[in-house]
JSON list of C-alpha atoms and ligand atoms in Angstrom, two decimals:
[
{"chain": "V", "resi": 10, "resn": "UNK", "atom": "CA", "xyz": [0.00, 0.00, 0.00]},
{"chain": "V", "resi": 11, "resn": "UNK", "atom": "CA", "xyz": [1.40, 3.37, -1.01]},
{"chain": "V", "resi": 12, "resn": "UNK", "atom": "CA", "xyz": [2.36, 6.30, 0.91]},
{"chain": "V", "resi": 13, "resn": "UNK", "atom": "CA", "xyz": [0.01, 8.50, 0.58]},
{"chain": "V", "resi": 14, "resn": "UNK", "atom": "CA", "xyz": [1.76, 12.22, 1.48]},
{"chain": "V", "resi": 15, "resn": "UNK", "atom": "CA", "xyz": [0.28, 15.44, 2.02]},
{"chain": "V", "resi": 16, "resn": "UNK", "atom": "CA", "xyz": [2.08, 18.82, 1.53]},
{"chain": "V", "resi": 17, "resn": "UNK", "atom": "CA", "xyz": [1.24, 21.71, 3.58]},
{"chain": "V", "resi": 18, "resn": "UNK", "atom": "CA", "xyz": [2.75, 24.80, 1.87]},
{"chain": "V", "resi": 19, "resn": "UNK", "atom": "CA", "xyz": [2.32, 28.71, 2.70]},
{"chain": "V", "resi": 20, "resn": "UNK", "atom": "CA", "xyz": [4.78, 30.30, -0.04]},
{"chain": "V", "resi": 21, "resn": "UNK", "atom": "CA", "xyz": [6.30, 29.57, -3.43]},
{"chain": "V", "resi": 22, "resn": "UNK", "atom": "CA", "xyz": [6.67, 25.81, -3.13]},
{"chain": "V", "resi": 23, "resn": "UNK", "atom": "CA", "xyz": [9.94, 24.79, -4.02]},
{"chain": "V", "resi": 24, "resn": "UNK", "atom": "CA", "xyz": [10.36, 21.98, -1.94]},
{"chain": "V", "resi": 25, "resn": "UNK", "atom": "CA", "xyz": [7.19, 20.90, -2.54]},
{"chain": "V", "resi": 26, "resn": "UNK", "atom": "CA", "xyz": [7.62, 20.79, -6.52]},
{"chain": "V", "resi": 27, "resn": "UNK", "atom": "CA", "xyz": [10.70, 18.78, -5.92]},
{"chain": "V", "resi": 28, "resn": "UNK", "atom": "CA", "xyz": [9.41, 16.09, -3.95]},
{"chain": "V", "resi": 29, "resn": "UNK", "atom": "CA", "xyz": [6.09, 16.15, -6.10]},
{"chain": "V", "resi": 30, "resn": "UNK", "atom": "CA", "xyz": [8.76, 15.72, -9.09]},
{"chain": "V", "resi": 31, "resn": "UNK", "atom": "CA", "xyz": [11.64, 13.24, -7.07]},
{"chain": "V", "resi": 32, "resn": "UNK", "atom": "CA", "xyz": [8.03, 10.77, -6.88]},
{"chain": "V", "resi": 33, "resn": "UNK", "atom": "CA", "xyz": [6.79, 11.44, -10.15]},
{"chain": "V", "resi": 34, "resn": "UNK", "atom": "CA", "xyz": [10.46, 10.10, -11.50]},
{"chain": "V", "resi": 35, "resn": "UNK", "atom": "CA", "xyz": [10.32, 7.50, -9.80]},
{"chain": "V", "resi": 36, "resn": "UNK", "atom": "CA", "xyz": [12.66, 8.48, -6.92]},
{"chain": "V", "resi": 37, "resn": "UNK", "atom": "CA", "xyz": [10.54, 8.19, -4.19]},
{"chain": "V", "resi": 38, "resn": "UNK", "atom": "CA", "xyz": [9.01, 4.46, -5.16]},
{"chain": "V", "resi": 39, "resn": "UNK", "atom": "CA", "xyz": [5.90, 3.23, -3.06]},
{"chain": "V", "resi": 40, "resn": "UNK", "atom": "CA", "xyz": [5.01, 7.22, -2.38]},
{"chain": "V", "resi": 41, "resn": "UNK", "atom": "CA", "xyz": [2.57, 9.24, -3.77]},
{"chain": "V", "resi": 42, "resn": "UNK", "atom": "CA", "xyz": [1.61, 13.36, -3.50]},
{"chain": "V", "resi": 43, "resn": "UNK", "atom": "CA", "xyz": [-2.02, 13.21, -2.63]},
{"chain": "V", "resi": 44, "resn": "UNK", "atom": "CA", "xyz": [-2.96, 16.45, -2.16]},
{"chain": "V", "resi": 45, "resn": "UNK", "atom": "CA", "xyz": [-0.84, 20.24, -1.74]},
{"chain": "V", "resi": 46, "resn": "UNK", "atom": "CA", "xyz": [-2.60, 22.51, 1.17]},
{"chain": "V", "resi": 47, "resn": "UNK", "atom": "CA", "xyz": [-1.78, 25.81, 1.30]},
{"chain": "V", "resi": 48, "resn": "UNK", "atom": "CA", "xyz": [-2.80, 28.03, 4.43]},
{"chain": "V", "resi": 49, "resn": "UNK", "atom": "CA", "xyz": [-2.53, 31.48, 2.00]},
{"chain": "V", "resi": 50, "resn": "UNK", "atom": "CA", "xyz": [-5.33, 31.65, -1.36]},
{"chain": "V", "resi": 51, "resn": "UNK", "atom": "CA", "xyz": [-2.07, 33.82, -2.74]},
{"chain": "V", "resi": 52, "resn": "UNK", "atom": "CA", "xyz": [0.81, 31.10, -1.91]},
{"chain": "V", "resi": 53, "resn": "UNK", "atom": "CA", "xyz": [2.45, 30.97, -5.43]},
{"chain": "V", "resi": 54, "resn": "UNK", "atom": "CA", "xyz": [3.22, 27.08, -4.84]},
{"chain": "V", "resi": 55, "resn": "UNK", "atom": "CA", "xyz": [-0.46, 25.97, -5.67]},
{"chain": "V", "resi": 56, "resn": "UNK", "atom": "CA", "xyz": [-0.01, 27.03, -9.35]},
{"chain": "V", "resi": 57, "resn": "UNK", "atom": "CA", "xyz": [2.97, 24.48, -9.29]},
{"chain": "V", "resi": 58, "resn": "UNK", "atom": "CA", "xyz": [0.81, 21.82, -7.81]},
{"chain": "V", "resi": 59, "resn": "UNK", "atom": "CA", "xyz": [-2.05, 22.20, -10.18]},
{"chain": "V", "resi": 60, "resn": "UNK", "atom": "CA", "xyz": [0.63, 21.75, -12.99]},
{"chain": "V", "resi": 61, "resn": "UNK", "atom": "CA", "xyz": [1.46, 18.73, -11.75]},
{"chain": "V", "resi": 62, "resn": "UNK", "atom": "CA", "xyz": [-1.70, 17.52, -11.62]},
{"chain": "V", "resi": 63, "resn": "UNK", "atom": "CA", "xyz": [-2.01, 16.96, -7.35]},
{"chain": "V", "resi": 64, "resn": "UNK", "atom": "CA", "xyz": [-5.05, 18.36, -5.88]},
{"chain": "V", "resi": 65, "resn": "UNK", "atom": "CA", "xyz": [-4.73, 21.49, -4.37]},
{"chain": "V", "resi": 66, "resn": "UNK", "atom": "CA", "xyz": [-6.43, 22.70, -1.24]},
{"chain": "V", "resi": 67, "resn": "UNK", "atom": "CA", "xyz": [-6.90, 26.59, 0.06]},
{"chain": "V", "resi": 68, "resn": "UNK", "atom": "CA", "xyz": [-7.56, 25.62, 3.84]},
{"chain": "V", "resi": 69, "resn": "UNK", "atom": "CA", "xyz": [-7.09, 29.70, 5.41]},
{"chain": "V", "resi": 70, "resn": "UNK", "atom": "CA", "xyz": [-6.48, 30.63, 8.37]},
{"chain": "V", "resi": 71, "resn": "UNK", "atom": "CA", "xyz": [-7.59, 33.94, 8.21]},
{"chain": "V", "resi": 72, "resn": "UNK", "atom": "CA", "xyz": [-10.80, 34.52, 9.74]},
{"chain": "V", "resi": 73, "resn": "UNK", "atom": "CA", "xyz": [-10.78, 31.26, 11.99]},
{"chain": "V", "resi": 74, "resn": "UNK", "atom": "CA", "xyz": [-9.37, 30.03, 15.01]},
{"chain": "V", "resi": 75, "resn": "UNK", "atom": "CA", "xyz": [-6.44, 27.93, 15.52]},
{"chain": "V", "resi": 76, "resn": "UNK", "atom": "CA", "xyz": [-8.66, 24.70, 16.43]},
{"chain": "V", "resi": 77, "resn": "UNK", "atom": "CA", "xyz": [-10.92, 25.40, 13.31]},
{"chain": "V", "resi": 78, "resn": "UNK", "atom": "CA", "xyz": [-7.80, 25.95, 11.16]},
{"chain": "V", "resi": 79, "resn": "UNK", "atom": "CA", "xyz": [-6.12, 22.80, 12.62]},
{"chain": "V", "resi": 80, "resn": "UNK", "atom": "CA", "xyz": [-9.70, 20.65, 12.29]},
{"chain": "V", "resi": 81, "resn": "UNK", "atom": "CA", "xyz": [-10.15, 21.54, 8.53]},
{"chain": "V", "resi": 82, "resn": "UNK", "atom": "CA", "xyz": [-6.90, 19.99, 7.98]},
{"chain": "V", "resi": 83, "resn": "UNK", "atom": "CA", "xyz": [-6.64, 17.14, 9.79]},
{"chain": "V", "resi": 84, "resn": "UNK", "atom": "CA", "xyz": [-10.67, 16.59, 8.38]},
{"chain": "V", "resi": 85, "resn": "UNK", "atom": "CA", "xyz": [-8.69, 17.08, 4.37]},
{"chain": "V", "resi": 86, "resn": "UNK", "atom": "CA", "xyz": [-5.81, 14.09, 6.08]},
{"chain": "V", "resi": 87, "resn": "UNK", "atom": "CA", "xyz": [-8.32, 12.00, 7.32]},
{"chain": "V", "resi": 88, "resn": "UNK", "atom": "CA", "xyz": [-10.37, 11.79, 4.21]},
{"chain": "V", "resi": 89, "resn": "UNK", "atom": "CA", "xyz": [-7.72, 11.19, 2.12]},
{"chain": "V", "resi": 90, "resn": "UNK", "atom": "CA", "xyz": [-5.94, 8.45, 4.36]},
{"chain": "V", "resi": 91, "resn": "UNK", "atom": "CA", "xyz": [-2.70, 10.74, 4.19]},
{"chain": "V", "resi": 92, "resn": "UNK", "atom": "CA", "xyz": [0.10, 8.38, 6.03]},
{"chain": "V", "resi": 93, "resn": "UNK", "atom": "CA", "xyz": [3.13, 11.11, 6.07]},
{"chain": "V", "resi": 94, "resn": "UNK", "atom": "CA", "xyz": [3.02, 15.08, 6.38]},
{"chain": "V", "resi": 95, "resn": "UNK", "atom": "CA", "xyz": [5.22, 16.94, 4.62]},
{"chain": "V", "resi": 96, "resn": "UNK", "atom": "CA", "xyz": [5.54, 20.71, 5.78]},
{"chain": "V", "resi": 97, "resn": "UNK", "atom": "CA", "xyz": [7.15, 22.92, 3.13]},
{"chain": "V", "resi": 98, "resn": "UNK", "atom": "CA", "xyz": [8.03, 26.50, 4.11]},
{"chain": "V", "resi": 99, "resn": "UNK", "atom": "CA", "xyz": [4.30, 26.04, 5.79]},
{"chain": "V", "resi": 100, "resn": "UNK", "atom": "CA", "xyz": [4.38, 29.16, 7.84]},
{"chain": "V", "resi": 101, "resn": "UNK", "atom": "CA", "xyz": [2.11, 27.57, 10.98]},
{"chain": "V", "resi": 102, "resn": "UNK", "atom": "CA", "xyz": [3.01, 26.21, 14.20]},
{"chain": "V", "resi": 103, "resn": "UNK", "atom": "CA", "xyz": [1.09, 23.17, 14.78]},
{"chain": "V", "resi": 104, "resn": "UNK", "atom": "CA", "xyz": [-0.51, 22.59, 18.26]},
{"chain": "V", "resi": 105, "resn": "UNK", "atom": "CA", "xyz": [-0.13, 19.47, 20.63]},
{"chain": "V", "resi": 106, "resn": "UNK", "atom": "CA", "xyz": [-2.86, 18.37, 19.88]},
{"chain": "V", "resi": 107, "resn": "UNK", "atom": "CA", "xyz": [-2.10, 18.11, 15.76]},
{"chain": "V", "resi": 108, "resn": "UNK", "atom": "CA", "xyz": [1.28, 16.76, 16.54]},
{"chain": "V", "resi": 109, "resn": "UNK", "atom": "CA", "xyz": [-0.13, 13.87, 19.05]},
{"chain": "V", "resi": 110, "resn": "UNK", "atom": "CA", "xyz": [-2.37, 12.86, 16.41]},
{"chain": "V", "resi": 111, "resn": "UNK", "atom": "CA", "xyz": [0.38, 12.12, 13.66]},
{"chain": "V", "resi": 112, "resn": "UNK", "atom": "CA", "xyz": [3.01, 11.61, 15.88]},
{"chain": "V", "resi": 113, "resn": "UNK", "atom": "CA", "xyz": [6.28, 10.61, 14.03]},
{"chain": "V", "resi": 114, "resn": "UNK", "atom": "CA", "xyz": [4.38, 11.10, 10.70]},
{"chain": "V", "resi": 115, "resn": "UNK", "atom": "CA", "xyz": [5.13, 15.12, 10.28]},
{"chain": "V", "resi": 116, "resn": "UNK", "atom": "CA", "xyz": [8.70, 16.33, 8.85]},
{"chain": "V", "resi": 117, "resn": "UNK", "atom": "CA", "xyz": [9.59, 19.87, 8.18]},
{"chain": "V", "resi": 118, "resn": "UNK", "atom": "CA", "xyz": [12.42, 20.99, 6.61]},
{"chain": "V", "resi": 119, "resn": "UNK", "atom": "CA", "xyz": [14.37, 23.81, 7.83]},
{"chain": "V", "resi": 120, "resn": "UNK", "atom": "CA", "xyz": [17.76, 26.24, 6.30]},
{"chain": "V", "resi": 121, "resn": "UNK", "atom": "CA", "xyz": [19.99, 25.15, 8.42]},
{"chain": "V", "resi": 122, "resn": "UNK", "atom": "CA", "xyz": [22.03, 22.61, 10.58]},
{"chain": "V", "resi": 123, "resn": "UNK", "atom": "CA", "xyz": [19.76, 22.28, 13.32]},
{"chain": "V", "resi": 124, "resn": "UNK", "atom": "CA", "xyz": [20.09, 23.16, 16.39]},
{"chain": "V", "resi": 125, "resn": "UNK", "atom": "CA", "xyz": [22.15, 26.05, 15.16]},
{"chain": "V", "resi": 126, "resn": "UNK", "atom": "CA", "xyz": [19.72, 28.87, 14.12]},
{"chain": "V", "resi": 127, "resn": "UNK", "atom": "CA", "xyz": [15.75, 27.98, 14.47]},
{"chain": "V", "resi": 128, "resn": "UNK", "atom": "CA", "xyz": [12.91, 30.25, 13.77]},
{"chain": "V", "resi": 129, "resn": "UNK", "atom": "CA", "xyz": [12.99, 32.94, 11.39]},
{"chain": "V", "resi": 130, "resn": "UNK", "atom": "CA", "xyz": [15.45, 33.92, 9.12]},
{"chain": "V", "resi": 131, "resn": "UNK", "atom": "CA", "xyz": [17.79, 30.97, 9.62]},
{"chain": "V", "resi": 132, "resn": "UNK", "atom": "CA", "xyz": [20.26, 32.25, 6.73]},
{"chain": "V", "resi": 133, "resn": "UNK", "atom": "CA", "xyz": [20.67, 35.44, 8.11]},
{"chain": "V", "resi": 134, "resn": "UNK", "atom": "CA", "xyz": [21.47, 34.85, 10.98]},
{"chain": "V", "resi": 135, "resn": "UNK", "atom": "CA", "xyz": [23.97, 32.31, 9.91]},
{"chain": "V", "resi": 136, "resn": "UNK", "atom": "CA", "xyz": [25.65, 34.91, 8.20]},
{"chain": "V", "resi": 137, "resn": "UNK", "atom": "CA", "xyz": [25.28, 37.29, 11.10]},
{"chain": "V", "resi": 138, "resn": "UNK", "atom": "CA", "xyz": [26.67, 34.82, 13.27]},
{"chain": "V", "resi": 139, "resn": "UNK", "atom": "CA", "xyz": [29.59, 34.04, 11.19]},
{"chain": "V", "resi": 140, "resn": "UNK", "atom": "CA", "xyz": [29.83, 30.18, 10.69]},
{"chain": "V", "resi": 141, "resn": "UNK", "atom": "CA", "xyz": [31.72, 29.01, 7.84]},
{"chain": "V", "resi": 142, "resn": "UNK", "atom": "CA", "xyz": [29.53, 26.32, 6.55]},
{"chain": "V", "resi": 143, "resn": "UNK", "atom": "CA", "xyz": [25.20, 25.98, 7.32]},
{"chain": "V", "resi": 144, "resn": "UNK", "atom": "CA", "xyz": [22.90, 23.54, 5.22]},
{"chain": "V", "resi": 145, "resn": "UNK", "atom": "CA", "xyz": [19.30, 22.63, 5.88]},
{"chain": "V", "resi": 146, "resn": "UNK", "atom": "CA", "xyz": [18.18, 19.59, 8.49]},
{"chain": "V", "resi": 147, "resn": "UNK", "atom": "CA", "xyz": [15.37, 17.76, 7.76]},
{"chain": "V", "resi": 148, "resn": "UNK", "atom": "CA", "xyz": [13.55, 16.53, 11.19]},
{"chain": "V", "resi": 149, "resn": "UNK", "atom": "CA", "xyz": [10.36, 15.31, 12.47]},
{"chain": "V", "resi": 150, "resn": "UNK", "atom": "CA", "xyz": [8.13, 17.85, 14.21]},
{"chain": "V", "resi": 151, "resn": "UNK", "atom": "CA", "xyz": [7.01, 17.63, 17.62]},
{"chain": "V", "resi": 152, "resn": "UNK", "atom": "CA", "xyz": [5.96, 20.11, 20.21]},
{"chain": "V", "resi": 153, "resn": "UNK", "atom": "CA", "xyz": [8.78, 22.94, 19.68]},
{"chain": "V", "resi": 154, "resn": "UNK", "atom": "CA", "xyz": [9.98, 25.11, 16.82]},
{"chain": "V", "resi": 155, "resn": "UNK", "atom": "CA", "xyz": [11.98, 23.56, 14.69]},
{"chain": "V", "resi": 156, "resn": "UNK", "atom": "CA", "xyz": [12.99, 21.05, 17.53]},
{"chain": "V", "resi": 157, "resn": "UNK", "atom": "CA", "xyz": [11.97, 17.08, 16.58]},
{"chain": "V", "resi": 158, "resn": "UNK", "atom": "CA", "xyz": [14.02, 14.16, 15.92]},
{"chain": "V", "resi": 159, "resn": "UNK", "atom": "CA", "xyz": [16.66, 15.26, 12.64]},
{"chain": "V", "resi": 160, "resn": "UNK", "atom": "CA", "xyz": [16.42, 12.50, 9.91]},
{"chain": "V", "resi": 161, "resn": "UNK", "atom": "CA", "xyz": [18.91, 14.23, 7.50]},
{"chain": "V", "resi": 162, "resn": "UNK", "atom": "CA", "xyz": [20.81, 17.12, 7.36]},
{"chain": "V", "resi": 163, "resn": "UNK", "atom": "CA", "xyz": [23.09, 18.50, 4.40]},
{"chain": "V", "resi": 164, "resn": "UNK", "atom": "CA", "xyz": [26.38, 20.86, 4.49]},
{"chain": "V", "resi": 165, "resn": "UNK", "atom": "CA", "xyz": [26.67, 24.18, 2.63]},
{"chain": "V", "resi": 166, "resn": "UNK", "atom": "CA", "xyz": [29.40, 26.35, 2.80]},
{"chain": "V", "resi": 167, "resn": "UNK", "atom": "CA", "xyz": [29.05, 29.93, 3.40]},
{"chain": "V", "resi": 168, "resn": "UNK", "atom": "CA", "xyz": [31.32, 31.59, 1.18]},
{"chain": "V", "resi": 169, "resn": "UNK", "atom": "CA", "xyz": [33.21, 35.52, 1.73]},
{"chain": "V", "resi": 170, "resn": "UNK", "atom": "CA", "xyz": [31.28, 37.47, -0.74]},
{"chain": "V", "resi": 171, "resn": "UNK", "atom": "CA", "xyz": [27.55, 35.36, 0.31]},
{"chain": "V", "resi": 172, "resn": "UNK", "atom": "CA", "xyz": [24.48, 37.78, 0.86]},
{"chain": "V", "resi": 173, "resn": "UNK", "atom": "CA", "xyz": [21.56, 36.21, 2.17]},
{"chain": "V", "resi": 174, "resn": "UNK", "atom": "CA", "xyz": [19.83, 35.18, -0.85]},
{"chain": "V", "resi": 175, "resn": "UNK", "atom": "CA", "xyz": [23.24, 33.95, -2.33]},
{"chain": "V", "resi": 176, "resn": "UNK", "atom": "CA", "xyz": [23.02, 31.38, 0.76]},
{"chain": "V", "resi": 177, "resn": "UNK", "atom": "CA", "xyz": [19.91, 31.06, 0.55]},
{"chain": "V", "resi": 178, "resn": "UNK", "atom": "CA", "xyz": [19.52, 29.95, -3.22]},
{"chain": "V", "resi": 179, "resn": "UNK", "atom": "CA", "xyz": [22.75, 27.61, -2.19]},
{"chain": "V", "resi": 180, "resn": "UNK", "atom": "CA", "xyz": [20.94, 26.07, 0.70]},
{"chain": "V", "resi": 181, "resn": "UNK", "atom": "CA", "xyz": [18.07, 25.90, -1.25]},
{"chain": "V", "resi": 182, "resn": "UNK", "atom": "CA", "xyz": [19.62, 23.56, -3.49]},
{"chain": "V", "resi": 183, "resn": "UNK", "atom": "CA", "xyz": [20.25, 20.98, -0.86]},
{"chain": "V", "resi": 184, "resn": "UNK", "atom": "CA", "xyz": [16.90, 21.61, 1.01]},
{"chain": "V", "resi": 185, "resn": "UNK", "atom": "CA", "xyz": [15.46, 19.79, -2.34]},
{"chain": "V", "resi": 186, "resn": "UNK", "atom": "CA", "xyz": [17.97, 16.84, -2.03]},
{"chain": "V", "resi": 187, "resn": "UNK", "atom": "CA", "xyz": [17.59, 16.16, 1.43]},
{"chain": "V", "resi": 188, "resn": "UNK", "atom": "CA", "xyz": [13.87, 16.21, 1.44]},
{"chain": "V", "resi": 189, "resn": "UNK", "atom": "CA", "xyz": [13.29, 13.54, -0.96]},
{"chain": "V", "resi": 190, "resn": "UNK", "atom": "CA", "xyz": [16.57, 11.61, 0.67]},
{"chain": "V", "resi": 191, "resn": "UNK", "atom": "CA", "xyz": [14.47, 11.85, 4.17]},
{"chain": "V", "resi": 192, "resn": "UNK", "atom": "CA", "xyz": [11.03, 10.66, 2.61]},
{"chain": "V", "resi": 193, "resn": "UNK", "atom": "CA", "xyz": [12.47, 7.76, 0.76]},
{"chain": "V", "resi": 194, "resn": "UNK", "atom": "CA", "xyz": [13.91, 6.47, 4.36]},
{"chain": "V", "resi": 195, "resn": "UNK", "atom": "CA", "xyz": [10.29, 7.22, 5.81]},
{"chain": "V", "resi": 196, "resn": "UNK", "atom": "CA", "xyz": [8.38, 5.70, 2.61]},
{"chain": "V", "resi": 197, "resn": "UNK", "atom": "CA", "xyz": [11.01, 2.38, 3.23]},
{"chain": "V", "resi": 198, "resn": "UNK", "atom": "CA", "xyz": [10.77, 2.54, 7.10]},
{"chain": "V", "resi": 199, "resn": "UNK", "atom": "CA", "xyz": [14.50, 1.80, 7.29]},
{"chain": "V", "resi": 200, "resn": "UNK", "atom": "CA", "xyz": [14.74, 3.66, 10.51]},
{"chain": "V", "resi": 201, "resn": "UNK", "atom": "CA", "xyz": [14.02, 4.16, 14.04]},
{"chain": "V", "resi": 202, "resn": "UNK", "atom": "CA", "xyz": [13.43, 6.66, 16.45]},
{"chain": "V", "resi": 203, "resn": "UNK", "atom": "CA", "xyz": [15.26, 6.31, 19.37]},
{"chain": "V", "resi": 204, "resn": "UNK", "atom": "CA", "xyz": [14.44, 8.97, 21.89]},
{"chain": "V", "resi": 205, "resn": "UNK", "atom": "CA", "xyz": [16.25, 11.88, 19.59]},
{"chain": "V", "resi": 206, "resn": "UNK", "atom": "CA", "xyz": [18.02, 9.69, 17.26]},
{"chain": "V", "resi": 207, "resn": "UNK", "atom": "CA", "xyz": [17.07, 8.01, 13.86]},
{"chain": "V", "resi": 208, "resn": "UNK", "atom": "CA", "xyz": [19.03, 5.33, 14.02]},
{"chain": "V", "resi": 209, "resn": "UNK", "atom": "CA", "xyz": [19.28, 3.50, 10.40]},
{"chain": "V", "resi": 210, "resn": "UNK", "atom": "CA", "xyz": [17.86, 0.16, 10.06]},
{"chain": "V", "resi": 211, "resn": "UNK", "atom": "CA", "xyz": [19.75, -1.49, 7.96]},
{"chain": "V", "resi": 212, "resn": "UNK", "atom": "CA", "xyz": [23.15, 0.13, 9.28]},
{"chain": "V", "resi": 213, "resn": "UNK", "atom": "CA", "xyz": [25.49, -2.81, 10.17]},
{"chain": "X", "resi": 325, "resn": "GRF", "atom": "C1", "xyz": [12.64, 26.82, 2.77]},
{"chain": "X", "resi": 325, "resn": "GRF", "atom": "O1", "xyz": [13.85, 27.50, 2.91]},
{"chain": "X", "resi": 325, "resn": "GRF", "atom": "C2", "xyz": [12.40, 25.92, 3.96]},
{"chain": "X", "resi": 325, "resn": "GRF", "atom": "O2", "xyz": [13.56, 25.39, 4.49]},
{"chain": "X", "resi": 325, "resn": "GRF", "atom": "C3", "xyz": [11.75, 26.87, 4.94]},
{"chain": "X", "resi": 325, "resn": "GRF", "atom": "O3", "xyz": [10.92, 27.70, 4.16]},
{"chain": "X", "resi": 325, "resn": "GRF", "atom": "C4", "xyz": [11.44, 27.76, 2.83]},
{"chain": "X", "resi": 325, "resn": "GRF", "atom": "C5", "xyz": [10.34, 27.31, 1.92]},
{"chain": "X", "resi": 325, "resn": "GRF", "atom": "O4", "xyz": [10.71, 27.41, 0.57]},
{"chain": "X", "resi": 325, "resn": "GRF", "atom": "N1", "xyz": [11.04, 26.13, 5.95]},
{"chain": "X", "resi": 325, "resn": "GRF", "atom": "P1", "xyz": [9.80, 26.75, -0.55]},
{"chain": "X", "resi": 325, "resn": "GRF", "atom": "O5", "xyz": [8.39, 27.33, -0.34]},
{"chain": "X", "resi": 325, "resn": "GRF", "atom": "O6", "xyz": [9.83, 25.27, -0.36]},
{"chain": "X", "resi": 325, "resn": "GRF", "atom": "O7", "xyz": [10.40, 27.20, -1.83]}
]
């Protein structure tokens, strides 16, 4: 039985179209992208989705509470038997309660090598900090920001002449990589979670 996956997006979708395209090539076997739901009617990612063919969702938040936001969601999951949530620059802290209910079966990707750098702005303040190389950490989501188990992270150098959208588009890069790398261990379950650690499987 495939994977069913569901991509929660706020923005322009980039890691989104990637793992929508790393499945569609075959990439990411036993998986597929059920549906794309975006928490903004303007998030520029949906075009990309619709493109590709994968049902596309407007579930706002505007106007509605947190627990009515949250309900509409899980109500789109549920009906759609999603198995694995993907968040992709989705711009919304989930609650507890969310989390509790697809425990282990949320990642998020983030731009950088967590737990350097959380929230906001992670590039920037990599640069403002001054570290030599950053990347982008792939990890499942629990009850803090940006602070679950890390399933994969990637290395980036920051170079002398980097501004923040140099970085950024370099990071990017990787973010794409590591995001289908992380789903094809979920979509296999070669791993397990061992307090913080994802330990592989089939490691000797
Ligand atoms: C990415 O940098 C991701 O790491 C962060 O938000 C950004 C989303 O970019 N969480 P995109 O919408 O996937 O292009």
């Amino acid at each position: 039985m495939p994977c069913h996956i569901a991509i929660l997006i706020s923005g322009r979708g980039s890691n989104m179209t990637a793992l929508a395209d790393a499945v569609q090539q075959g990439a990411i076997p036993e998986a597929i992208v059920r549906v794309c739901i975006s928490d903004r009617a303007d998030a520029t990612g949906r075009a990309r989705a619709v493109e590709r063919g994968i049902e596309t969702l407007v579930i706002e938040r505007q106007r509605r509470t947190r627990a009515e936001h949250e309900a509409e969601i899980i109500r789109a999951l549920e009906e759609r038997a999603i198995n694995l949530v993907c968040l992709a620059g989705f711009m919304r802290l989930l609650s507890p309660a969310f989390v509790a209910l697809y425990r282990n079966r949320i990642l998020n990707i983030h731009p950088s090598l967590l737990p350097a750098f959380p929230g906001l702005h992670a590039q920037r303040q990599a640069l403002a900090y001054g570290v030599r190389w950053t990347g982008c950490t792939v990890h499942f989501v629990d009850d803090t920001l940006d602070g679950g188990p890390v399933i994969g992270q990637r290395l980036v150098p920051v170079l002398d002449d980097d501004t923040e959208e140099t970085l950024s588009a370099r990071i990017l890069t990787e973010e794409h990589r590591a995001y289908a790398d992380a789903v094809v261990r979920i979509v296999r379950g070669d791993y397990e979670i061992m307090g913080r650690r994802v330990i592989n499987k089939s490691s000797p």
